[in-house]
Coordinates of C-alpha atoms in Angstrom, one line a residue:
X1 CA 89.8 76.3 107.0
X2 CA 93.3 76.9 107.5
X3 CA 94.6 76.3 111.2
X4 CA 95.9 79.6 113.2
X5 CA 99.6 78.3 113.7
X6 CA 99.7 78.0 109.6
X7 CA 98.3 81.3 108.9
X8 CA 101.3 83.7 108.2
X9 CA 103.4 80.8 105.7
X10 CA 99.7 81.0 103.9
X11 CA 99.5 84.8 103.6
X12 CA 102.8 84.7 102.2
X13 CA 102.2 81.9 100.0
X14 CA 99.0 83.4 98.6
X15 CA 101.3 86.7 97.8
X16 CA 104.0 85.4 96.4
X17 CA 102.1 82.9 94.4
X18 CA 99.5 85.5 93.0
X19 CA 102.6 87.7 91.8
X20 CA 104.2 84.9 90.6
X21 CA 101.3 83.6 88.2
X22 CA 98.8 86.3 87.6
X23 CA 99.0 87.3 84.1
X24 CA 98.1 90.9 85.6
X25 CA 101.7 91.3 86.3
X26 CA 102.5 93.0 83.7
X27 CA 103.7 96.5 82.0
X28 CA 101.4 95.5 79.5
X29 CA 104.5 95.6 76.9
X30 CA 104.9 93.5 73.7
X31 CA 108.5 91.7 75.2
X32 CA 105.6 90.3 78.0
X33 CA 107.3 92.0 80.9
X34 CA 106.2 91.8 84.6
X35 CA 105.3 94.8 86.8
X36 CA 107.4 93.2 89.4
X37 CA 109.7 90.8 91.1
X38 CA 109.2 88.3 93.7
X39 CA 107.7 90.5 96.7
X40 CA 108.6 90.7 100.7
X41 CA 106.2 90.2 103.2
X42 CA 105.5 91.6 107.0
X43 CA 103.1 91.7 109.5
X44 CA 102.4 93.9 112.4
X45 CA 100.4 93.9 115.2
X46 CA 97.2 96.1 115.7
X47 CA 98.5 96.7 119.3
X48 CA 101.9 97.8 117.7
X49 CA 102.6 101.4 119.7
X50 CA 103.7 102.5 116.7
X51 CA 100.1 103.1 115.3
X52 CA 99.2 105.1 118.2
X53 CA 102.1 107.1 117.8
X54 CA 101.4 107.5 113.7
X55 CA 98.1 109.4 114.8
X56 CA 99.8 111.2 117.4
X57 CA 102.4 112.5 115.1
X58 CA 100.7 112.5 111.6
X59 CA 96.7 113.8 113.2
X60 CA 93.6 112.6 114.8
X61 CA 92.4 111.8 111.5
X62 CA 95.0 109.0 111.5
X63 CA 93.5 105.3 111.2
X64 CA 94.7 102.7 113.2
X65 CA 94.2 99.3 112.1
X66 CA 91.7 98.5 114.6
X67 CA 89.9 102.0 113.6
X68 CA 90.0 100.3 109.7
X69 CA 88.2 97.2 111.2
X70 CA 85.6 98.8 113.1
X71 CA 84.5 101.7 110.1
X72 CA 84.9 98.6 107.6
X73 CA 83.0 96.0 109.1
X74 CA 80.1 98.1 111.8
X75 CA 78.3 95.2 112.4
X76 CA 80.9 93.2 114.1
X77 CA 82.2 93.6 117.2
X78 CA 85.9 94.6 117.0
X79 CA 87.5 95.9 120.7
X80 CA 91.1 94.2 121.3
X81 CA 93.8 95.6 119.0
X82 CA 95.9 92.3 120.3
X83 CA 93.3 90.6 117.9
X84 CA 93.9 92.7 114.8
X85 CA 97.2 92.6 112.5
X86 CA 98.4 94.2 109.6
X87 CA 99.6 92.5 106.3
X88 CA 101.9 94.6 104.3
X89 CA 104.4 93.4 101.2
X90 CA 107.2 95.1 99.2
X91 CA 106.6 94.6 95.1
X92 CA 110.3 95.6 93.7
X93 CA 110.3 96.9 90.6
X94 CA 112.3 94.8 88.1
X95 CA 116.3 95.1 87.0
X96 CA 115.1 96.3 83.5
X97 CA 112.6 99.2 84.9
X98 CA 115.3 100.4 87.5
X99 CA 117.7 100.1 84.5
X100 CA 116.1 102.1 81.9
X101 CA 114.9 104.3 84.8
X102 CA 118.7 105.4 85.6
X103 CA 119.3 106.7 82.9
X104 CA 116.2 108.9 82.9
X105 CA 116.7 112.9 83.0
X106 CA 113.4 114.9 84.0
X107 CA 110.9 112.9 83.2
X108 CA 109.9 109.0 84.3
X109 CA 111.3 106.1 81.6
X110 CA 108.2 104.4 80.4
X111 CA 108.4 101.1 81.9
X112 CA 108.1 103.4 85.2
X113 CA 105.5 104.8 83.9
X114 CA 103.7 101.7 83.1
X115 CA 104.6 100.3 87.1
X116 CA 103.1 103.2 88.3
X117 CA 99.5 102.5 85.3
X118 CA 99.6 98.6 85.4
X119 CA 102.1 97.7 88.0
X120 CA 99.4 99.9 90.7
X121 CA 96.5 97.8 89.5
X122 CA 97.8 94.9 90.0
X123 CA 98.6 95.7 93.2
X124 CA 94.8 96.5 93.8
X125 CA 94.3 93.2 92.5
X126 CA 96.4 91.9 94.6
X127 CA 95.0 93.8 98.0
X128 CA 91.5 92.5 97.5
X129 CA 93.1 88.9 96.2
X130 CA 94.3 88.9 100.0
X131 CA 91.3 90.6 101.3
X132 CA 89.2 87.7 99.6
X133 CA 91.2 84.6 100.4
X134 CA 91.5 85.3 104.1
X135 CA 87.5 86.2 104.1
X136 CA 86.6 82.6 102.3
X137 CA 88.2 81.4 105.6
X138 CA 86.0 83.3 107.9
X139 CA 89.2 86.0 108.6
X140 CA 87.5 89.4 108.2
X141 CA 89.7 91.0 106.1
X142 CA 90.5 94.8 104.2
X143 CA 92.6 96.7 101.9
X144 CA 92.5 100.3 103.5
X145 CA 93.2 101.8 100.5
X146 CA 90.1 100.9 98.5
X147 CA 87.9 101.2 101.0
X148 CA 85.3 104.9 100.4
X149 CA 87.0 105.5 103.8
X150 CA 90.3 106.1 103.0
X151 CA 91.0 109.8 102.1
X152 CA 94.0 112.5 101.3
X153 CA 94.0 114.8 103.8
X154 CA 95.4 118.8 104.0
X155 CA 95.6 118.5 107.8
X156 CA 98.5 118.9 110.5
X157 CA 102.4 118.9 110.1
X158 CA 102.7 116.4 107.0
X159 CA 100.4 117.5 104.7
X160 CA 99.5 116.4 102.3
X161 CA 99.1 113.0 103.8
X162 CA 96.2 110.1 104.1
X163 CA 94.7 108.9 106.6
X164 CA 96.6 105.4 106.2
X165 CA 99.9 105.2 105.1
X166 CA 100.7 102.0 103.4
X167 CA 104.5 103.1 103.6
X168 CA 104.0 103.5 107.8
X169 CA 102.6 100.2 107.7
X170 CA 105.4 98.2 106.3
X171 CA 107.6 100.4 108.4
X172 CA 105.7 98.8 111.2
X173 CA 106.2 95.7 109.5
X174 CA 110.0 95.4 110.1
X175 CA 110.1 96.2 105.6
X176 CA 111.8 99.6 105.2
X177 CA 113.0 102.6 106.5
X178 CA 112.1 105.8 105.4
X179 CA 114.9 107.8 103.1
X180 CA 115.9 111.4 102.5
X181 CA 113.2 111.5 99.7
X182 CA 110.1 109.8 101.7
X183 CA 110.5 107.0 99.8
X184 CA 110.9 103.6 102.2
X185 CA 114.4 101.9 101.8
X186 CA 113.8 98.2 101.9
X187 CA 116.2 94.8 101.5
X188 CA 114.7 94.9 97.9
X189 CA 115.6 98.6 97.5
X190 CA 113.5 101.9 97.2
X191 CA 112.2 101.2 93.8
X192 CA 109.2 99.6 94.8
X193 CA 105.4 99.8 95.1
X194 CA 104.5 98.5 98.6
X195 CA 100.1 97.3 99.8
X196 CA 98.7 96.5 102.6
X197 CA 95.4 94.6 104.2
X198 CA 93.9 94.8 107.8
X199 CA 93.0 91.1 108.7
X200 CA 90.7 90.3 112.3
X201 CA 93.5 87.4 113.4
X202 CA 97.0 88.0 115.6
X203 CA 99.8 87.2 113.6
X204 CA 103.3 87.0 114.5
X205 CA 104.4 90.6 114.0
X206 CA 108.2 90.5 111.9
X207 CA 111.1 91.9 114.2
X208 CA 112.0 95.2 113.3
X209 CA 115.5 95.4 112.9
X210 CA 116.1 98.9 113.5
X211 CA 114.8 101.3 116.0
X212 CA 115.3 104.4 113.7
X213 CA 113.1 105.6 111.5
X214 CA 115.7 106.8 109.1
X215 CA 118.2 104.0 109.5
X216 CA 118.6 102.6 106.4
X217 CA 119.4 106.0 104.8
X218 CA 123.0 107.3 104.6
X219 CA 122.2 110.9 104.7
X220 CA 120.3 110.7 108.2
X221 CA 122.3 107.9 109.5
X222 CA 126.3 108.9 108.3
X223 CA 125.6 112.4 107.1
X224 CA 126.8 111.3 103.5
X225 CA 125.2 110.6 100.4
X226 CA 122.3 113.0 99.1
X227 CA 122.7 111.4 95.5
X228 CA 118.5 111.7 95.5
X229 CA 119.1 115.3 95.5
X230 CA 120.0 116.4 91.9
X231 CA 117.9 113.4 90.6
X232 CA 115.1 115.6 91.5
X233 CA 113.6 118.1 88.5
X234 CA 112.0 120.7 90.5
X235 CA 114.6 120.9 93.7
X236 CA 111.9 119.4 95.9
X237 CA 114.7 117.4 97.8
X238 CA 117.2 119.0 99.7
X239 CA 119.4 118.1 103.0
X240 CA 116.7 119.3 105.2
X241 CA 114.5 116.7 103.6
X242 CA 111.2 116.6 100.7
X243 CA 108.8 119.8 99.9
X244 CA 105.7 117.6 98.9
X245 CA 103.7 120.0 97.4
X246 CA 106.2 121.0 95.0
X247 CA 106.6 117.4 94.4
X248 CA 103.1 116.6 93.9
X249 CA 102.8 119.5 91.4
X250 CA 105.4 118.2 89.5
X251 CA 104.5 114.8 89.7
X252 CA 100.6 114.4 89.5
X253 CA 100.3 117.7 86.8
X254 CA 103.6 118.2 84.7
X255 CA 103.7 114.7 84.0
X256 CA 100.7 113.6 83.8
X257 CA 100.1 116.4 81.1
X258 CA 103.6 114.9 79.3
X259 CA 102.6 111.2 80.0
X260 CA 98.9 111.3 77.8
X261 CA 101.5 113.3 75.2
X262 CA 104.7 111.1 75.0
X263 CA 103.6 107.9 76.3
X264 CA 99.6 108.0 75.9
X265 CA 99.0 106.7 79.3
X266 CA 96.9 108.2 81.7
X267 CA 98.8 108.4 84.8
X268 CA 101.2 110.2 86.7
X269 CA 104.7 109.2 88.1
X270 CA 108.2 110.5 88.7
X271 CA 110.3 108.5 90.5
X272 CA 113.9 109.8 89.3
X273 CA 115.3 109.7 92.9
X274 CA 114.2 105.9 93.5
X275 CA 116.8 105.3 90.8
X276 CA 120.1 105.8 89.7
X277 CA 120.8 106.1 93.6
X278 CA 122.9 103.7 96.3
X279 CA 119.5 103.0 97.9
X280 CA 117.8 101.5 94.7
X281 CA 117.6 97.8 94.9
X282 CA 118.8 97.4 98.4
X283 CA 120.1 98.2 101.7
X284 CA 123.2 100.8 100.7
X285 CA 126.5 100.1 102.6
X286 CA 128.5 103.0 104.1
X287 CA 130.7 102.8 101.7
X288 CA 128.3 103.5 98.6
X289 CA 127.5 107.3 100.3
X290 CA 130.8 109.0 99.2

């Protein structure tokens, strides 16, 4: 059994190690490539106000993380939110995907393409790799998102939305902060996929370093910048912020119709404005928004 005090050097080792070794990291390409780079890791506490806020703001429908616990485990007896924490990590995509990714016009550059296919199961691999570990220790332990519970939904002011938001979490998690796009601007950059588990133990939640919730991005924060803007193919980004439906039409129909034709993958992905932007691989300066 590992000892409480050691718990949250363990998660992370368990992470970092799994992305560093698994031969599941991979875009499955003949030059042996990996999905992803070394990854960041945060925890936040199931008593975080934030949560209570998300399903104030985002709809009843909203799970908290002690919510997860109690639909994912009905025998047990889970009351005290103090008790409950939330593991989230940031998987950046690597220099060569965000490379060839730049210089992508309208549609995703394959190696995107194949973060979004192989990188995303890996990353499920991963969530129940966590899930497992800290179970075999007697931690109940889930991944929200592959749990029957977890859902899209078409209700209240941000729909379309799900009823647990892995971006929100690592918000929560002192990770990221959200950009013009939606996308979550972490020290590792935008380009990134980012998973999250729901463990029955109080960790030490990771100081937040900002209070914002657009902080990191130097349209919300300066008034400059906007570079996401013409990187999108449909004008679904603008300066008053991201029309997700238009996006999602784009992104989970148009290409995934020109992804089974051009690459022969069966996926969908877009991604242009996580690239070729100041907020790509890390935390843009004021000077980088002109």
């Amino acid at each position: 059994m590992v000892h409480s005090p050691n718990i949250a050097p363990w998660i992370v080792r368990i992470i970092e190690d799994f992305v560093a070794a698994s031969p599941k990291n991979t875009l499955e390409l003949s030059t042996a490539e990996p999905a992803f780079d070394r990854p960041l890791v945060g925890f936040s506490s199931g008593a975080d106000s934030l949560y209570a806020e998300y399903v104030r703001h985002i709809g009843a429908f909203y799970l908290t993380p002690l919510k997860i616990l109690q639909t994912a485990f009905p025998d047990a007896a889970f009351h005290d939110p103090e008790a409950v924490s939330v593991i989230s990590w940031i998987l950046p995509s690597t220099s060569a995907t965000r490379r060839e990714q730049s210089h992508a016009v309208g549609h995703p550059s394959e190696r995107w393409v194949r973060t979004r296919l192989y990188g995303e199961r890996f990353n499920d691999m991963l969530r129940q790799h966590v899930a497992n570990r800290l179970s075999a220790e007697g931690i109940p332990a889930v991944a929200p998102v592959l749990t029957p519970f977890w859902s899209r939904s078409d209700q209240g002011p941000y729909a379309p939305c799900a009823n647990w938001s892995e971006r929100h979490a690592a918000f929560a998690a002192g990770l990221g902060t959200f950009g013009l796009c939606g996308g979550l601007i972490t020290p590792l950059g935008k380009a990134m996929r980012t998973g999250s588990v729901v463990a029955g133990i109080a960790l030490p939640p990771t100081p937040r370093p900002y209070t914002d919730i657009h902080a990191h991005c130097l349209h919300y924060s300066h008034g400059t910048c906007g570079k996401c803007i013409p990187r999108c193919p449909v004008e679904a980004l603008g300066h008053d912020g991201h029309d997700k439906v238009r996006c999602m039409q784009y992104t989970e129909k148009t290409m995934n119709t020109f992804m089974k034709k051009t690459y022969r993958l069966e996926t969908y992905a877009c991604g242009l404005c996580q690239a070729a932007v100041p907020c790509m691989d890390h935390i843009p300066g004021t000077e980088e928004g002109g």
